[in-house]
CSV table of C-alpha atoms in Angstrom, one decimal:
chain,number,residue,atom,x,y,z
A,16,MET,CA,94.8,-106.9,41.3
A,17,LEU,CA,94.6,-106.7,38.0
A,18,ASP,CA,92.3,-108.8,36.4
A,19,ASP,CA,91.6,-110.2,32.4
A,20,LEU,CA,90.7,-107.1,31.1
A,21,ASP,CA,93.4,-105.3,33.1
A,22,ARG,CA,95.8,-107.2,31.6
A,23,LYS,CA,94.6,-107.1,28.0
A,24,ILE,CA,94.3,-103.1,28.6
A,25,ILE,CA,97.5,-103.6,29.5
A,26,ALA,CA,98.8,-105.6,26.2
A,27,ALA,CA,96.8,-103.1,23.3
A,28,LEU,CA,98.7,-100.6,24.6
A,29,GLN,CA,102.1,-101.4,23.8
A,30,ASP,CA,100.6,-100.2,20.9
A,31,ASP,CA,101.1,-96.6,19.7
A,32,LEU,CA,98.6,-94.5,20.5
A,33,PRO,CA,96.5,-94.6,17.9
A,34,LEU,CA,97.6,-90.4,16.9
A,35,VAL,CA,93.5,-89.5,16.0
A,36,PRO,CA,91.8,-87.0,17.8
A,37,GLU,CA,89.4,-89.7,19.9
A,38,PRO,CA,92.9,-92.3,21.1
A,39,TYR,CA,91.1,-93.4,24.1
A,40,LYS,CA,87.7,-94.4,21.6
A,41,ALA,CA,90.1,-95.9,19.4
A,42,VAL,CA,91.6,-98.8,21.5
A,43,ALA,CA,88.3,-99.1,23.6
A,44,GLU,CA,86.6,-100.1,20.8
A,45,ARG,CA,89.7,-102.9,19.9
A,46,LEU,CA,89.1,-104.0,22.7
A,47,GLY,CA,85.5,-104.7,23.6
A,48,ILE,CA,84.7,-102.2,25.9
A,49,GLY,CA,83.5,-98.7,26.5
A,50,GLU,CA,85.9,-95.8,25.4
A,51,ALA,CA,84.8,-94.3,29.8
A,52,GLU,CA,85.2,-97.7,31.1
A,53,LEU,CA,88.9,-97.8,29.6
A,54,LEU,CA,89.7,-94.5,30.6
A,55,ALA,CA,88.7,-95.5,34.0
A,56,ARG,CA,90.6,-98.4,34.1
A,57,LEU,CA,93.5,-95.7,32.6
A,58,ALA,CA,92.8,-93.9,36.0
A,59,GLY,CA,92.8,-96.1,38.3
A,60,TYR,CA,96.1,-98.3,37.1
A,61,ARG,CA,97.3,-93.8,37.5
A,62,GLU,CA,96.2,-93.3,40.9
A,63,ARG,CA,97.0,-96.7,42.1
A,64,GLY,CA,100.8,-96.3,40.6
A,65,GLU,CA,100.3,-99.3,38.4
A,66,MET,CA,101.5,-96.7,35.0
A,67,ARG,CA,103.5,-93.0,36.3
A,68,ARG,CA,102.5,-92.2,32.6
A,69,MET,CA,100.9,-92.0,29.5
A,70,GLY,CA,103.2,-89.8,27.4
A,71,ALA,CA,106.4,-89.9,24.7
A,72,VAL,CA,109.2,-91.0,25.0
A,73,LEU,CA,112.1,-89.7,23.3
A,74,ARG,CA,115.5,-91.2,20.9
A,75,HIS,CA,117.5,-89.0,22.4
A,76,ARG,CA,120.3,-89.3,20.0
A,77,GLU,CA,118.1,-87.2,17.4
A,78,ILE,CA,117.5,-85.1,20.4
A,79,GLY,CA,120.9,-83.6,20.6
A,80,TYR,CA,121.4,-86.2,23.4
A,81,ALA,CA,124.5,-88.5,21.7
A,82,ALA,CA,125.6,-89.3,26.0
A,83,ASN,CA,125.0,-91.2,28.4
A,84,ALA,CA,126.4,-93.1,30.6
A,85,LEU,CA,125.8,-95.4,33.6
A,86,CYS,CA,127.5,-94.6,36.8
A,87,ALA,CA,128.2,-96.6,38.7
A,88,TRP,CA,129.4,-95.9,42.7
A,89,GLN,CA,129.9,-97.3,45.9
A,90,VAL,CA,128.0,-95.9,48.7
A,91,PRO,CA,128.3,-95.9,52.1
A,92,ALA,CA,124.2,-98.2,53.1
A,93,ASP,CA,123.9,-95.1,55.3
A,94,ARG,CA,124.1,-92.7,52.9
A,95,LEU,CA,122.5,-94.9,50.0
A,96,ASP,CA,119.2,-91.9,50.2
A,97,GLU,CA,120.8,-88.9,51.4
A,98,VAL,CA,123.0,-90.0,48.6
A,99,ALA,CA,120.2,-90.7,45.8
A,100,ALA,CA,118.3,-87.2,46.6
A,101,LYS,CA,121.4,-85.0,45.8
A,102,MET,CA,122.0,-86.9,42.5
A,103,THR,CA,118.5,-87.4,41.7
A,104,ALA,CA,117.3,-83.5,41.3
A,105,SER,CA,119.7,-83.3,38.7
A,106,ALA,CA,117.9,-83.9,35.6
A,107,ALA,CA,120.5,-85.1,33.9
A,108,VAL,CA,120.5,-88.2,36.2
A,109,THR,CA,117.8,-90.0,34.5
A,110,HIS,CA,117.7,-93.6,36.7
A,111,CYS,CA,119.4,-94.6,40.6
A,112,TYR,CA,119.1,-97.9,42.4
A,113,ALA,CA,121.1,-99.3,44.8
A,114,ARG,CA,121.8,-102.3,43.7
A,115,VAL,CA,123.3,-105.6,44.9
A,116,PRO,CA,127.5,-106.1,44.9
A,117,ARG,CA,129.3,-108.9,43.8
A,118,ASP,CA,132.4,-110.1,45.0
A,119,GLY,CA,135.5,-108.2,42.3
A,120,TRP,CA,132.7,-105.9,41.9
A,121,PRO,CA,132.1,-103.7,44.4
A,122,TYR,CA,129.8,-101.2,43.7
A,123,ASN,CA,125.8,-100.9,45.4
A,124,PHE,CA,124.7,-97.9,44.2
A,125,TYR,CA,124.0,-96.6,39.4
A,126,ILE,CA,122.8,-93.4,38.3
A,127,MET,CA,122.2,-93.5,34.3
A,128,LEU,CA,123.3,-90.0,33.0
A,129,HIS,CA,122.6,-87.9,29.4
A,130,GLY,CA,124.3,-84.9,27.6
A,131,HIS,CA,125.3,-83.6,24.9
A,132,THR,CA,128.5,-84.9,25.0
A,133,ARG,CA,130.7,-87.8,26.5
A,134,ALA,CA,132.6,-84.5,27.9
A,135,GLU,CA,130.1,-83.2,30.1
A,136,CYS,CA,129.3,-86.6,31.5
A,137,SER,CA,132.6,-87.2,33.0
A,138,ARG,CA,132.2,-83.1,34.2
A,139,LEU,CA,128.2,-84.2,36.3
A,140,ALA,CA,129.0,-86.9,37.0
A,141,ALA,CA,133.1,-86.0,38.9
A,142,GLU,CA,131.2,-82.8,40.7
A,143,LEU,CA,128.8,-84.9,41.8
A,144,ALA,CA,131.3,-87.3,43.7
A,145,ALA,CA,132.7,-83.8,45.4
A,146,GLU,CA,129.8,-82.4,45.8
A,147,LEU,CA,129.3,-85.9,47.5
A,148,GLY,CA,132.8,-86.9,48.6
A,149,LEU,CA,132.6,-89.8,47.2
A,150,GLY,CA,135.6,-91.4,45.1
A,151,GLU,CA,134.8,-94.8,44.0
A,152,PHE,CA,133.1,-95.0,40.5
A,153,VAL,CA,133.4,-96.1,37.5
A,154,MET,CA,131.8,-94.8,34.3
A,155,LEU,CA,130.1,-96.8,31.8
A,156,PHE,CA,129.5,-95.0,28.6
A,157,SER,CA,128.0,-97.1,25.8
A,158,THR,CA,129.3,-97.8,22.9
A,159,LYS,CA,126.6,-99.5,21.1
A,160,GLU,CA,122.4,-100.5,20.8
A,161,TRP,CA,122.3,-103.4,20.4
A,162,LYS,CA,119.0,-103.0,22.4
A,163,LYS,CA,116.2,-101.2,23.5
A,164,THR,CA,112.7,-101.7,23.3
A,165,SER,CA,109.4,-100.9,25.2
A,166,MET,CA,108.8,-104.0,27.0
A,167,ARG,CA,105.0,-105.8,26.0
A,168,TYR,CA,103.9,-106.7,28.8
A,169,PHE,CA,101.4,-109.9,29.8
A,170,GLY,CA,102.6,-110.3,25.8
A,171,GLU,CA,102.8,-114.3,23.8
A,172,GLY,CA,104.4,-117.0,24.8
A,173,GLU,CA,105.6,-115.1,28.1
A,174,ARG,CA,107.0,-118.4,30.5
B,17,MET,CA,115.0,-79.7,11.5
B,18,LEU,CA,112.9,-79.1,14.5
B,19,ASN,CA,111.1,-75.7,15.2
B,20,ASP,CA,109.6,-74.2,18.6
B,21,PHE,CA,106.6,-75.7,18.1
B,22,ASP,CA,107.5,-79.2,18.3
B,23,LYS,CA,110.4,-78.3,20.6
B,24,ARG,CA,107.5,-76.6,23.2
B,25,LEU,CA,105.5,-80.4,22.0
B,26,LEU,CA,107.9,-82.5,23.3
B,27,ASN,CA,108.3,-80.9,26.0
B,28,ILE,CA,104.4,-81.0,27.1
B,29,ILE,CA,104.0,-84.4,25.6
B,30,GLN,CA,106.9,-86.2,27.6
B,31,SER,CA,104.7,-85.7,30.9
B,32,ASP,CA,101.3,-86.4,31.7
B,33,ILE,CA,99.0,-86.6,27.9
B,34,PRO,CA,95.7,-86.0,29.6
B,35,LEU,CA,92.9,-88.5,30.1
B,36,VAL,CA,90.3,-87.2,28.7
B,37,SER,CA,87.9,-88.3,25.1
B,38,ARG,CA,90.4,-85.8,22.9
B,39,PRO,CA,93.8,-85.4,24.6
B,40,PHE,CA,95.7,-83.8,21.6
B,41,ALA,CA,92.7,-80.3,21.6
B,42,ALA,CA,93.7,-80.4,25.0
B,43,LEU,CA,97.6,-80.5,24.2
B,44,ALA,CA,96.3,-77.7,22.0
B,45,GLU,CA,95.0,-75.5,23.4
B,46,ARG,CA,98.0,-75.4,26.4
B,47,LEU,CA,100.1,-75.0,23.8
B,48,GLY,CA,97.7,-72.9,21.3
B,49,ALA,CA,97.1,-73.6,18.4
B,50,ASP,CA,95.1,-76.3,17.5
B,51,GLU,CA,93.4,-79.9,17.7
B,52,GLY,CA,95.0,-81.6,14.0
B,53,THR,CA,98.2,-79.5,14.1
B,54,VAL,CA,99.1,-81.5,17.2
B,55,ILE,CA,98.7,-84.8,15.5
B,56,ASP,CA,100.2,-84.2,12.6
B,57,ARG,CA,103.1,-82.3,13.9
B,58,LEU,CA,103.1,-86.5,17.1
B,59,ARG,CA,103.4,-88.1,13.3
B,60,PHE,CA,105.9,-86.3,12.3
B,61,LEU,CA,108.2,-86.8,15.2
B,62,ARG,CA,107.5,-90.4,15.4
B,63,ASP,CA,107.7,-91.2,11.7
B,64,ASN,CA,111.3,-89.2,11.2
B,65,GLY,CA,112.4,-90.9,15.1
B,66,PHE,CA,112.4,-87.9,17.4
B,67,ILE,CA,109.6,-90.0,19.6
B,68,ARG,CA,109.7,-93.7,20.0
B,69,ARG,CA,107.0,-94.9,21.8
B,70,ILE,CA,104.0,-92.5,22.6
B,71,GLY,CA,101.9,-94.5,25.5
B,72,PRO,CA,101.6,-94.8,28.6
B,73,PHE,CA,104.4,-96.6,30.4
B,74,PHE,CA,104.2,-98.9,33.2
B,75,ASP,CA,105.4,-99.7,36.5
B,76,SER,CA,107.1,-103.7,35.8
B,77,GLY,CA,107.5,-103.6,39.8
B,78,ARG,CA,103.8,-103.3,40.1
B,79,LEU,CA,102.3,-105.7,37.9
B,80,GLY,CA,104.4,-108.5,38.7
B,81,TYR,CA,107.1,-108.6,36.9
B,82,VAL,CA,110.7,-108.9,38.9
B,83,SER,CA,113.5,-107.3,37.6
B,84,THR,CA,116.9,-107.2,37.7
B,85,LEU,CA,119.9,-105.8,35.3
B,86,VAL,CA,122.7,-108.0,34.8
B,87,ALA,CA,126.3,-107.4,33.0
B,88,LEU,CA,128.6,-110.0,31.1
B,89,ALA,CA,132.1,-110.4,30.6
B,90,VAL,CA,131.9,-111.4,27.4
B,91,GLU,CA,135.4,-112.5,24.7
B,92,PRO,CA,135.1,-110.0,22.2
B,93,ASP,CA,135.1,-112.2,19.5
B,94,ALA,CA,131.6,-113.5,20.4
B,95,LEU,CA,130.3,-109.7,21.5
B,96,PRO,CA,127.7,-110.5,18.4
B,97,ALA,CA,126.4,-113.6,18.5
B,98,VAL,CA,125.8,-112.9,22.7
B,99,ALA,CA,124.3,-109.1,21.8
B,100,ALA,CA,121.7,-111.0,19.4
B,101,ALA,CA,121.0,-114.3,22.4
B,102,VAL,CA,120.1,-112.2,24.7
B,103,ASN,CA,118.3,-109.7,22.5
B,104,ALA,CA,116.5,-113.1,21.7
B,105,TYR,CA,114.5,-112.8,24.8
B,106,PRO,CA,110.6,-110.4,24.9
B,107,GLY,CA,112.3,-109.1,28.9
B,108,VAL,CA,115.1,-107.9,27.8
B,109,THR,CA,114.6,-104.3,27.2
B,110,HIS,CA,118.0,-102.8,27.0
B,111,ASN,CA,121.0,-104.6,25.7
B,112,TYR,CA,123.9,-102.3,26.1
B,113,GLU,CA,127.6,-102.7,25.0
B,114,ARG,CA,129.8,-100.8,27.2
B,115,GLU,CA,133.4,-100.5,27.5
B,116,GLY,CA,135.5,-101.6,29.8
B,117,LYS,CA,135.0,-105.1,31.1
B,118,TYR,CA,131.8,-106.5,31.6
B,119,ASN,CA,131.3,-105.1,27.8
B,120,LEU,CA,127.8,-105.9,27.8
B,121,TRP,CA,125.0,-104.7,30.2
B,122,PHE,CA,121.0,-106.2,30.1
B,123,ALA,CA,117.5,-104.9,31.3
B,124,LEU,CA,115.7,-107.4,31.9
B,125,LEU,CA,112.0,-107.5,33.1
B,126,SER,CA,110.4,-111.2,34.1
B,127,PRO,CA,106.7,-112.3,34.8
B,128,HIS,CA,108.3,-113.8,37.6
B,129,MET,CA,112.1,-115.1,39.7
B,130,ALA,CA,111.9,-119.2,37.9
B,131,ALA,CA,111.3,-117.3,34.8
B,132,GLN,CA,114.0,-115.0,35.4
B,133,GLU,CA,116.3,-116.8,36.7
B,134,ARG,CA,116.0,-119.6,33.7
B,135,VAL,CA,116.9,-116.5,31.2
B,136,LEU,CA,120.0,-116.0,33.0
B,137,ALA,CA,121.1,-119.7,33.3
B,138,GLU,CA,120.8,-119.9,29.5
B,139,VAL,CA,122.7,-116.5,29.4
B,140,ALA,CA,125.6,-117.9,31.3
B,141,GLY,CA,125.9,-120.9,29.4
B,142,LEU,CA,126.6,-119.5,25.3
B,143,PRO,CA,129.5,-119.8,24.9
B,144,GLY,CA,132.4,-116.4,25.5
B,145,ILE,CA,131.4,-116.2,28.3
B,146,LYS,CA,132.9,-115.6,31.1
B,147,ARG,CA,131.4,-114.1,33.7
B,148,LEU,CA,129.0,-113.0,34.0
B,149,LEU,CA,127.1,-110.5,37.5
B,150,ASN,CA,123.3,-110.4,38.2
B,151,LEU,CA,122.7,-107.2,40.0
B,152,PRO,CA,118.7,-106.9,40.8
B,153,ALA,CA,117.8,-103.4,42.6
B,154,THR,CA,117.6,-103.4,46.4
B,155,LYS,CA,115.8,-100.0,45.7
B,156,LYS,CA,114.1,-97.8,43.0
B,157,PHE,CA,114.5,-94.5,43.7
B,158,LYS,CA,114.2,-92.1,40.3
B,159,VAL,CA,112.8,-93.8,37.2
B,160,ASN,CA,112.4,-90.2,35.4
B,161,VAL,CA,113.6,-90.4,31.5
B,162,ARG,CA,112.6,-86.7,30.5
B,163,PHE,CA,114.5,-83.8,27.9
B,164,THR,CA,114.1,-80.2,27.6
B,165,LEU,CA,115.3,-78.9,25.1
B,166,GLU,CA,115.4,-75.1,23.7
């Protein structure tokens, strides 16, 4: 279980890691703990899977991946694992979830596809559909980004 | 424009930044550069919008948060106001307008289910909402946003 210090550490690390030679030391000082303790806690989060990685997120449009489509599929329940394994093998597929379908919206499986162009996304989806024998899917291209931020865990005002 | 060094740096930096006292020196070693160059280029790449964030990425579920994907069918005239109202929730991390009947899609993280239910009820009551689909995940297969720059 996370203790109070863990929550403080995680909240503090929602800001960018400082771009200085000893970034963890800088964060630790802000938290009033030692660098070794911070590094040990971070290693623990990573070991237990609470932290997926310490790294950078790129702005995909700026680096040339201008198109993204959320693709929603109808996948038979007994094929979810097999279909997911095939789809997630593609580097263009960055997210993959099974989700609850709803009345009038029968899709139970979602991937996020990134490509340089819309045509590239469409071609990839068509290839996946053909390869897996899945006919029922929709491509939901984004037309406007209203918000994209990283979550600020354990922040102020959380209810 | 990005030079070859930037691209190599971006390819590496998306994966693990080492949990050691001098992580940028460790990255520099892999790149055959020095620590100062790595830090300078990272600052440039961040300040010029190529890098969105540098830091840890957590698994929200393992931190105790509940997440869902929400699709809204919104009257076109009401879209900007609805998008702004949705954005105001701190747990909304992504909010995209998309083509189709369901024209606004957002991801919502909440510290517990009661908080999620409250937000969804408030959003469903906004003017101009025709329908709200709550699409929680039943299984997560992949979350790995990494790009290869060539």
